[in-house]
XYZ file of C-alpha atoms in Angstrom:
544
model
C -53.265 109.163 104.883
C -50.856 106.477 103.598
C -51.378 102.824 103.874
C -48.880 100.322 104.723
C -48.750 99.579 100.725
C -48.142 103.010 99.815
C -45.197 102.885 102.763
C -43.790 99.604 101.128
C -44.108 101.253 97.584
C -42.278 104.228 98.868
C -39.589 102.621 100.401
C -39.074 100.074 97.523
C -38.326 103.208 94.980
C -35.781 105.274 97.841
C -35.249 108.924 99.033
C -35.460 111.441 96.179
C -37.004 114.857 95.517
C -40.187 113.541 97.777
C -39.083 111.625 99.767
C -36.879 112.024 102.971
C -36.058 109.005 105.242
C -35.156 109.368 108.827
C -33.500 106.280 111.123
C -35.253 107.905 114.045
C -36.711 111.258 114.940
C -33.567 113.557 115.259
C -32.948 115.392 118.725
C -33.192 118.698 116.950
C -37.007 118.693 115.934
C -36.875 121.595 113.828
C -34.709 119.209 111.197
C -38.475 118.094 110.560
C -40.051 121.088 110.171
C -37.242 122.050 107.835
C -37.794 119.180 105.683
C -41.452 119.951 105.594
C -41.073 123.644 104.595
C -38.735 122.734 101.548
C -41.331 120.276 100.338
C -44.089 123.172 100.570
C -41.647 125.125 98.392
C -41.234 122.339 95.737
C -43.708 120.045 94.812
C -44.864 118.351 98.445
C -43.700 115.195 99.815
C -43.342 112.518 102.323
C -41.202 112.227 105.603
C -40.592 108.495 106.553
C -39.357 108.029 109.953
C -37.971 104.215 110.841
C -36.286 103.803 107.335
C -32.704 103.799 106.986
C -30.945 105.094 103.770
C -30.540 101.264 102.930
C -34.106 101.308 102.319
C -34.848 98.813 104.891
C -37.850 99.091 107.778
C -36.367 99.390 111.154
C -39.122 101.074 112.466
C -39.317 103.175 115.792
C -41.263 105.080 118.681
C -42.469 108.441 119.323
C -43.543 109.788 122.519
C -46.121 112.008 122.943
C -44.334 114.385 124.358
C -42.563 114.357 121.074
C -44.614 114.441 118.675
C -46.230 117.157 120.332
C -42.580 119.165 119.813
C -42.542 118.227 116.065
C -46.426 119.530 115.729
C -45.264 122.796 117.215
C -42.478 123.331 115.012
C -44.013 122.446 111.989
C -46.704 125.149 112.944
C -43.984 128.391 113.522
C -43.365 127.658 109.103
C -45.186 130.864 107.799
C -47.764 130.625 106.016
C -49.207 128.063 107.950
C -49.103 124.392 106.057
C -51.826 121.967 107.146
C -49.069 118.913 107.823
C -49.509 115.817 110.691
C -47.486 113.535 112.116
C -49.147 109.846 112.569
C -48.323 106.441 112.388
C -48.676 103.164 110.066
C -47.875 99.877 111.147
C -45.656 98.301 108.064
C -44.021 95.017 108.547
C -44.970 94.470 112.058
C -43.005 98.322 113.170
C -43.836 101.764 113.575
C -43.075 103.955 110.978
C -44.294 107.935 111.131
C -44.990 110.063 108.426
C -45.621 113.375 107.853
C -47.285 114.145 104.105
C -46.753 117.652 102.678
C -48.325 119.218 99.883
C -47.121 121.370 97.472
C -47.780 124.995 99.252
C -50.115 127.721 97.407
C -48.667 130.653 99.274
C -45.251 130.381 98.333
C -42.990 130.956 99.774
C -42.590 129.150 102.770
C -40.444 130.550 105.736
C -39.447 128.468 109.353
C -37.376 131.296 111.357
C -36.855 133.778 108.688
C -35.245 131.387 106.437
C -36.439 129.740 103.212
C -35.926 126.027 102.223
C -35.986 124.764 99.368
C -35.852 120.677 97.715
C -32.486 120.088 95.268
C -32.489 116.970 94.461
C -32.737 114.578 97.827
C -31.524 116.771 99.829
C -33.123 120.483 101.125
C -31.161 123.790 101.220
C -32.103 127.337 103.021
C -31.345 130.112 100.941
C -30.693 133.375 102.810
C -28.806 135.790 100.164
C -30.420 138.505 98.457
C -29.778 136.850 95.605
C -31.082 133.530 96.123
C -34.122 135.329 97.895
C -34.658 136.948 93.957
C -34.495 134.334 92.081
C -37.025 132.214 94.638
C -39.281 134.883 94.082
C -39.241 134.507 90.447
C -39.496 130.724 90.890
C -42.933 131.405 92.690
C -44.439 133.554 90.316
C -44.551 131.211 87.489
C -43.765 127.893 89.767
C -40.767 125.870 88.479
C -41.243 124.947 84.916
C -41.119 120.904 85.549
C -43.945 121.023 88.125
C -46.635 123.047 85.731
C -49.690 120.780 84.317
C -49.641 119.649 81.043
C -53.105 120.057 80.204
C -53.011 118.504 76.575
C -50.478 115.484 77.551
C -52.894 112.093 76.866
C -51.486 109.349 79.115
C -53.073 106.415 76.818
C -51.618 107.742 73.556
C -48.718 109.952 74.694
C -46.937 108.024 77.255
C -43.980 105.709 76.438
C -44.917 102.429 78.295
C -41.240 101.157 76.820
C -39.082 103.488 78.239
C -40.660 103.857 81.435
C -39.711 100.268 81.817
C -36.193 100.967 81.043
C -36.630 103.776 83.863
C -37.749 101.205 86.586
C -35.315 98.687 85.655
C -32.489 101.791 86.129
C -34.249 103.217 89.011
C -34.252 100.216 90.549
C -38.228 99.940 90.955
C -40.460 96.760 91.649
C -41.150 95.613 87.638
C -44.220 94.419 89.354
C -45.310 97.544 91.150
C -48.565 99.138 89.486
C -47.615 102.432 87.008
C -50.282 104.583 88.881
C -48.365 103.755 92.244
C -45.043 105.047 90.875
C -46.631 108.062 89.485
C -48.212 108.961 93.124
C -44.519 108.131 94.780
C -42.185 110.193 92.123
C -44.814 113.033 92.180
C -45.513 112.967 88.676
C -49.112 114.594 88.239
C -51.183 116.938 90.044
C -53.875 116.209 92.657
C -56.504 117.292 89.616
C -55.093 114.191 87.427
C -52.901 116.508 85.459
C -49.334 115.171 84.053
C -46.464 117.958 85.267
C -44.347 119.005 82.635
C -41.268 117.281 84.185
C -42.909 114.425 83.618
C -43.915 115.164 79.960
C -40.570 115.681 79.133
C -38.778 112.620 80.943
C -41.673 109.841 79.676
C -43.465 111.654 76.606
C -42.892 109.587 73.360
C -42.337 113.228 71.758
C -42.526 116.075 73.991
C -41.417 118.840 71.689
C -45.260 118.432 70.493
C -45.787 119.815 73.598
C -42.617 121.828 74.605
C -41.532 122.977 70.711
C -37.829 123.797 71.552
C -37.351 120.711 73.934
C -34.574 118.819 71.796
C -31.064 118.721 71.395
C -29.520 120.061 67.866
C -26.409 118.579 66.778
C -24.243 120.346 64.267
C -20.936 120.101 62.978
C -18.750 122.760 60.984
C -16.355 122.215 58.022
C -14.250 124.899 59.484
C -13.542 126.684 62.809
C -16.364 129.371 61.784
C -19.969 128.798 61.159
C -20.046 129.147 57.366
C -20.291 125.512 55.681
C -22.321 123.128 58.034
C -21.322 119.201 57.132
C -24.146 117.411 59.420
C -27.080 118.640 61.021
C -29.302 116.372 63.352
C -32.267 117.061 65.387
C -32.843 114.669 68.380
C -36.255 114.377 70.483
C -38.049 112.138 72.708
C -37.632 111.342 76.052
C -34.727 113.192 77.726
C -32.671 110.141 78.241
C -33.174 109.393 74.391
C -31.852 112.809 73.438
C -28.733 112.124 75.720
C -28.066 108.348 74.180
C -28.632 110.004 70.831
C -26.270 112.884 70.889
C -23.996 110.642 72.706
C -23.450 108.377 69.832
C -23.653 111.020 67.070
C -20.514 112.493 69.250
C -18.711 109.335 69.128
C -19.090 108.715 65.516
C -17.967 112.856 64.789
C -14.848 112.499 67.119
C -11.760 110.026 67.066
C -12.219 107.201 69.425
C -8.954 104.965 69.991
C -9.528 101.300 70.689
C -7.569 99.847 73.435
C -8.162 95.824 73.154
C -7.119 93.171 76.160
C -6.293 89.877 75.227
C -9.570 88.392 73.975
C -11.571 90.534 76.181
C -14.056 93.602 75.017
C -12.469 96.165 73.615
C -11.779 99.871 75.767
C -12.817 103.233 73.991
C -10.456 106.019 74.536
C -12.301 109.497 73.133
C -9.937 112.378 71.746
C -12.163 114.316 75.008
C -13.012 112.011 77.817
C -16.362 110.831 77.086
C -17.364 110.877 81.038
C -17.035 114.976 80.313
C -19.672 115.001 77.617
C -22.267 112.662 79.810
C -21.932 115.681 82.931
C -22.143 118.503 80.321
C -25.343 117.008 78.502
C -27.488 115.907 81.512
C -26.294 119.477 82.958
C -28.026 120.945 80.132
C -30.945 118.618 80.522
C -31.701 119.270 83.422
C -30.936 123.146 84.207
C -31.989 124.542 80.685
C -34.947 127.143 80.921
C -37.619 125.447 78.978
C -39.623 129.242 79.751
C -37.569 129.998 76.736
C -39.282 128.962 73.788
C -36.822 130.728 71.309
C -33.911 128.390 72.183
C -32.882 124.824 72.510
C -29.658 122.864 73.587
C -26.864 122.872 70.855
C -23.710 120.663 70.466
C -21.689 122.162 67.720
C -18.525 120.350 66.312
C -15.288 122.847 65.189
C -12.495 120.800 64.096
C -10.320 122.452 66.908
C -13.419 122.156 69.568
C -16.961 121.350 70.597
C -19.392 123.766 71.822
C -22.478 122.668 73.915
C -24.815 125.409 74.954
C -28.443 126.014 76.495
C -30.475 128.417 77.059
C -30.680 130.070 80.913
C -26.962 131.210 82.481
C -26.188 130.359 85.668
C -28.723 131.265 88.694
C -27.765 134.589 90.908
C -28.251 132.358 93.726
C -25.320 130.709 92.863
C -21.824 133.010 92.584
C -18.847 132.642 90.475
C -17.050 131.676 93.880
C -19.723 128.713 94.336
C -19.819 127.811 90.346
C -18.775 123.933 90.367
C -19.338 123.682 93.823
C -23.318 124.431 94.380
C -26.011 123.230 92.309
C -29.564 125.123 92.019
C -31.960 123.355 89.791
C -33.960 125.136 87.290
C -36.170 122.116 87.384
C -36.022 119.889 90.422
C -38.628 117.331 89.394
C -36.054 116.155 85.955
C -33.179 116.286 88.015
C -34.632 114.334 90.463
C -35.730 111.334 87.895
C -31.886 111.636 85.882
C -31.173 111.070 89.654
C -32.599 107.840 90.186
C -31.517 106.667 87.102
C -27.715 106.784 88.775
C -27.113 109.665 85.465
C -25.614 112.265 88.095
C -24.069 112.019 91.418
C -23.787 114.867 94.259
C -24.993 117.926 93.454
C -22.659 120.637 92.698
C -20.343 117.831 91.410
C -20.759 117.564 88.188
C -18.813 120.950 86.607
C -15.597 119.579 88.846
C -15.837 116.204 87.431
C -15.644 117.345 84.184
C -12.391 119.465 85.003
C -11.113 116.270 86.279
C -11.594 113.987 83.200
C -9.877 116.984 80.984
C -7.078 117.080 83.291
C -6.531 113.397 83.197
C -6.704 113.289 79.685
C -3.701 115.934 79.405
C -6.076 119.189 77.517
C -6.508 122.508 78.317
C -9.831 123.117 81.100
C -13.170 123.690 79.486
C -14.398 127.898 79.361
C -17.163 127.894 80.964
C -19.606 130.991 79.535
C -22.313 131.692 82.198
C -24.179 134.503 81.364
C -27.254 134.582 78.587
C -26.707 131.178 77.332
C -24.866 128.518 79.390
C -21.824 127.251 77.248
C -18.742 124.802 77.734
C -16.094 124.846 75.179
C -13.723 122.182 74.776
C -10.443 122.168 73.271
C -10.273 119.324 70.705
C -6.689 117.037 70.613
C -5.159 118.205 67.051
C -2.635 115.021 67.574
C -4.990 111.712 68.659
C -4.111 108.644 67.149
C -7.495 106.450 66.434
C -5.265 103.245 65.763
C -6.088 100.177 67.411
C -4.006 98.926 70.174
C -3.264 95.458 71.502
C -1.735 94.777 74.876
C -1.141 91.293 76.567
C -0.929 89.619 72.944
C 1.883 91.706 71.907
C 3.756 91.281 75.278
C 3.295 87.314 74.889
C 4.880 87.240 71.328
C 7.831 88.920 71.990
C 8.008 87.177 75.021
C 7.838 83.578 73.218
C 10.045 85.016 70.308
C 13.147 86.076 72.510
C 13.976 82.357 74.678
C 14.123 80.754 71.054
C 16.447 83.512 69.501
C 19.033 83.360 72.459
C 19.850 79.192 72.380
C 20.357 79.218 68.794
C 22.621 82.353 68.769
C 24.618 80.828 71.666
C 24.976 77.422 69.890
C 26.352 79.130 67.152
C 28.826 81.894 68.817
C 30.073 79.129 71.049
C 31.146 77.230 68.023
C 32.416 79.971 65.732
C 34.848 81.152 68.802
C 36.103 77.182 69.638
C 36.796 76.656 66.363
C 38.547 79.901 65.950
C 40.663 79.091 69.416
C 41.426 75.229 68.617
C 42.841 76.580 64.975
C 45.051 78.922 66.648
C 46.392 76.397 69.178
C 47.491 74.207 66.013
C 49.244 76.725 64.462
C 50.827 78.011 67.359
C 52.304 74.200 68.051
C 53.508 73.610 64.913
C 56.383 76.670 65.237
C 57.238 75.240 68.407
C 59.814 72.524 69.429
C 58.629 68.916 69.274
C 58.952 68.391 73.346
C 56.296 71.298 73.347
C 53.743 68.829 71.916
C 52.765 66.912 74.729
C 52.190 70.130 77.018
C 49.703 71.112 73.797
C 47.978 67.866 73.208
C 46.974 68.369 76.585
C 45.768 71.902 76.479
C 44.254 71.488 73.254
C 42.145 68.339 74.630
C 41.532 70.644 77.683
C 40.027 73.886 75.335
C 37.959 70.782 73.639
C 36.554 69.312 76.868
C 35.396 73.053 78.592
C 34.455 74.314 75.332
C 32.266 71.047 74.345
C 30.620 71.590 78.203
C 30.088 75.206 77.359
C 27.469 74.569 74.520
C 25.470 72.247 76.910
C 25.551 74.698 80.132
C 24.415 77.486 77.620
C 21.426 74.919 76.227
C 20.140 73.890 79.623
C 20.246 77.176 81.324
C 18.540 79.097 77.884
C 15.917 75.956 78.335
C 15.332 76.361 82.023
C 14.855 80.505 81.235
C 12.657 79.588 78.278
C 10.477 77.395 80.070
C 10.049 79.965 83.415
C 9.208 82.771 81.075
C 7.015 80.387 79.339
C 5.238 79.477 82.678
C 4.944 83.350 83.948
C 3.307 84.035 79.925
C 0.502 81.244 80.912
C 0.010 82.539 83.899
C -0.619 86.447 82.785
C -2.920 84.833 79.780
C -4.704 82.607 82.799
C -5.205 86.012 84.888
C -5.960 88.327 81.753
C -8.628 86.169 81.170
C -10.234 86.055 84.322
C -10.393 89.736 84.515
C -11.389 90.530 80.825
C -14.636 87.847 81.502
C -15.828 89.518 84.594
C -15.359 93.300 82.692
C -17.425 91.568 79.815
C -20.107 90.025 82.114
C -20.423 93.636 83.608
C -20.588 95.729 80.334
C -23.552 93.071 79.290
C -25.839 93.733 82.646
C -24.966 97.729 82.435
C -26.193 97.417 78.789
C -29.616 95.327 79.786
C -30.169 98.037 82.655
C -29.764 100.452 80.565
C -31.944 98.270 77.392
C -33.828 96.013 79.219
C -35.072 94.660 74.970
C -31.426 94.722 73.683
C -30.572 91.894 71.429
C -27.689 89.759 72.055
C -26.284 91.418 68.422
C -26.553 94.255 69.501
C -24.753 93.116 72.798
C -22.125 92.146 70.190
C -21.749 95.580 68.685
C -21.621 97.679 71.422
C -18.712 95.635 73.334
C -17.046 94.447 70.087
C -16.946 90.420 70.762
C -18.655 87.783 68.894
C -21.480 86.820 68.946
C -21.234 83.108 70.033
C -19.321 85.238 72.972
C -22.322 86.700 73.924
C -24.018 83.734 73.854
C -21.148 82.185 76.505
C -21.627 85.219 78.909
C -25.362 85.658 79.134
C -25.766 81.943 79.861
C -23.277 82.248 82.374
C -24.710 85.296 83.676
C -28.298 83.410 83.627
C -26.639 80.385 85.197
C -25.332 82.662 88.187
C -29.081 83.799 88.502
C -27.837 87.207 88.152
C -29.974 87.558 85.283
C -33.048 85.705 83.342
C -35.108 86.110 80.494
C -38.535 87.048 80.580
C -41.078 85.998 78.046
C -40.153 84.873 74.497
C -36.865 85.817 72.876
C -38.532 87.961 70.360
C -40.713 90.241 72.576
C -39.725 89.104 75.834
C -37.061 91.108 77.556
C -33.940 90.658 80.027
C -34.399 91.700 83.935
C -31.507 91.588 86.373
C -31.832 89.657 89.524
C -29.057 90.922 91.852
């Protein structure tokens, strides 16, 4: 049974592959019992009810009479699962759970349907198809949730990323390791790290799982014959993403897009948002049963190629492609999950369509049988210049007031003199009682055209100084917004590199340092984030 700490713990770390909250006990009991058979078919968990998806305590009452119903329920799942419903008093409320183990009898059936866990959320399959390729499942058991029987947690485990995970995740720094590894479902009852696990916190799994990397290669020509780089990346699965992320970025053109004085934008030749979604796809659905391939990102100059090995499920049809997700391995998927990496599943394939629409280039193929490929079409035409925005606008903005008093000064007088000459000559051939009659308009062309000059000045002032006034005031609100971007592009970096340097800070968002140094104690001032421990060897956490 749980305790009240293991509640707390549970709570603290939020719904996820196991782990289902429930406001109240619904009016349909057999939602329960259909949350409890999915579990049985994954890799067990834990039904909370009296949490809210806030992950807040509300807490709540069952009646006998109720929990009677649920009991009953759970027992028509076939084969029978040994599951309870029972209380804990946390915080002063109720809150009932119901603990489910991972089943031995796979697989589990509640009125001639199967359930299974994606993700947070459970799904009953009831196509032949889906029925197939559950069976397969259960015969050799997702590949994520087998025991790695030669993992070593003291020498094997990296302690430094799986603080970067709870900072991401959102995790208690202060909750105890074994504690998280009981919640997330990481090893078997028998002690036993799963193989999810292995690959998600190993230092180097691929000494376990040989063809667990990603292979980055790029091609002098449109064919395979003269290879220009070729890199290897292993580690954790979040390393291998940041890894082939950046060797990406430093193969393609990236355009520069810079505010004012605040960080500086990257536009990719392909949207970069369409790489993250196609990597963690292949992450997380590859089938690491096949030990004679590994995921490949290979660089054409008129495209990029990422592939992995295992096509797309038969439970899912070319209809449902991009629309329904079926994990090959539930318990990775889950973790990229928490660490905010993907979004709704099923959502991923359509957000990549999106970005490549926005960005103007022809959709990605999608090749889903044998190996799972996406091909996309690189921009022959992208200009990598930098560009500058407000600054430009204020120059020629400043530039133009001063040109047009100066010209006006100068036309004004070029066309008086021209009209007073005129006016002399044109008195001179006429009779001498004309002369009055063109003192007089003479004097009068000198007195409007000697006003004219002065209008022109005050009104080319008055339009100077208003379009000197509006400049100050875009600079004044340019900044504003370009220090709050900054101020968020430094906390996504710490929660994503809780150790990260403030020159590295620097690097990535392409201000000075001495700017860094202005935002984080800003940022530290706020209390949204302090430093922890020395500044060589201590390490940033975020408060809010």
């Amino acid at each position: 049974m749980l305790t009240k700490e293991d509640i707390i713990s549970i709570v603290t770390s939020g719904e996820g592959y196991n782990a289902e909250f429930k406001v109240r006990l619904p009016n349909k009991i057999k939602e329960i019992a259909s949350e409890v058979c999915a579990f049985a078919n994954a890799a067990g968990g834990v039904i909370l009810i009296g949490v809210n998806d806030k992950n807040t305590i509300i807490g709540t009452h069952i009646e006998n009479d109720k929990r009677s119903s649920v009991q009953n329920s759970i027992n028509e799942i076939n084969p029978h699962i040994d599951a309870s419903l029972y209380c804990v008093n946390t915080e002063g409320k109720e809150v009932w759970v119901v603990e489910v183990a991972s089943g031995s009898q796979k697989p589990y059936i509640l009125s001639g349907t199967i359930y299974v866990r994606q993700g947070p959320n459970s799904q009953k399959i009831t196509s032949v198809e889906q029925m197939r390729d559950f069976f397969q499942q259960s015969d050799r058991i997702y590949f994520d949730e087998g025991q790695c029987k030669d993992f070593d947690i003291e020498k094997d485990f990296d302690n430094d990323f799986f603080e970067e995970f709870k900072i991401s995740a959102g995790l208690t720094l202060s909750v105890d390791k074994q504690q998280i590894f009981n919640n997330l479902k990481l090893a078997i009852p028998e002690g036993s790290f799963k193989n999810g696990a292995v690959l998600f916190f190993a230092k180097s799994p691929e000494s376990f799982f040989e063809k667990s990397v990603i292979r980055c290669v790029a091609f002098e020509q449109t064919n395979k014959t003269n290879i220009i780089d070729d890199k290897i990346y292993g580690g954790p699965l979040m390393h291998q993403y940041q890894d082939s992320m950046k060797w990406l970025k430093n193969k393609l053109n990236v355009r520069y897009e810079i505010e004012g004085s605040g960080p500086r934008k990257e536009i990719w030749e392909i949207p970069e948002v369409a790489f993250k979604e196609a990597i963690i796809n292949a992450l997380s659905h590859r089938d690491y049963y096949d030990k004679g391939g590994r995921i490949t990102i290979e660089l054409f100059p008129d495209r990029v190629e990422i592939t992995n090995p295992g096509g797309l499920l038969s439970a899912i049809s070319s209809v449902e492609f991009g629309k329904k997700s079926l994990s090959r391995n539930p318990l990775v998927f889950g973790l990229f999950e928490r660490m905010d990496m993907v979004e709704q599943i099923g959502s991923g394939i359509g957000r990549i369509r999106d970005e490549i629409e926005k960005a103007g280039l022809p959709l990605p193929i999608f090749k889903t049988e044998g190996m799972f490929t996406v091909i996309f079409q690189r921009q022959t035409q992208f200009s990598s210049e930098k560009t500058e925005k407000p600054s430009e606008i204020t120059d020629n903005t400043r530039e133009k007031p001063s040109e047009k008093p100066e010209n006006t000064r100068v036309n004004t007088r070029v066309k008086t003199s021209e009209k007073t000459e005129n006016t002399r000559v044109k008195t001179s051939e006429k009779p001498q009682n004309t002369r009055v009659k063109t003192s007089e308009k003479t004097e009068n062309t000198r007195v409007k055209t000697s006003d004219k000059p002065q209008n022109t000045r005050v009104k080319t002032s008055e339009k100077t100084e208003n379009t000197r006034v509006k400049t100050s005031e875009k600079l004044e609100n340019t900044r504003v917004t370009t220090s709050e971007k900054t101020r968020e592009m430094i906390v996504k970096l710490i929660i994503n590199n809780n150790t990260i340097t403030s020159t590295e800070i620097a690097e990535e968002i392409g201000i000075s340092l001495k700017g860094v140094e202005y935002h984080l104690a800003n940022l530290k001032k706020k209390k949204l984030i302090e430093r922890v421990g020395p500044d060589k060897g201590g390490y940033w956490k975020v408060l809010e």
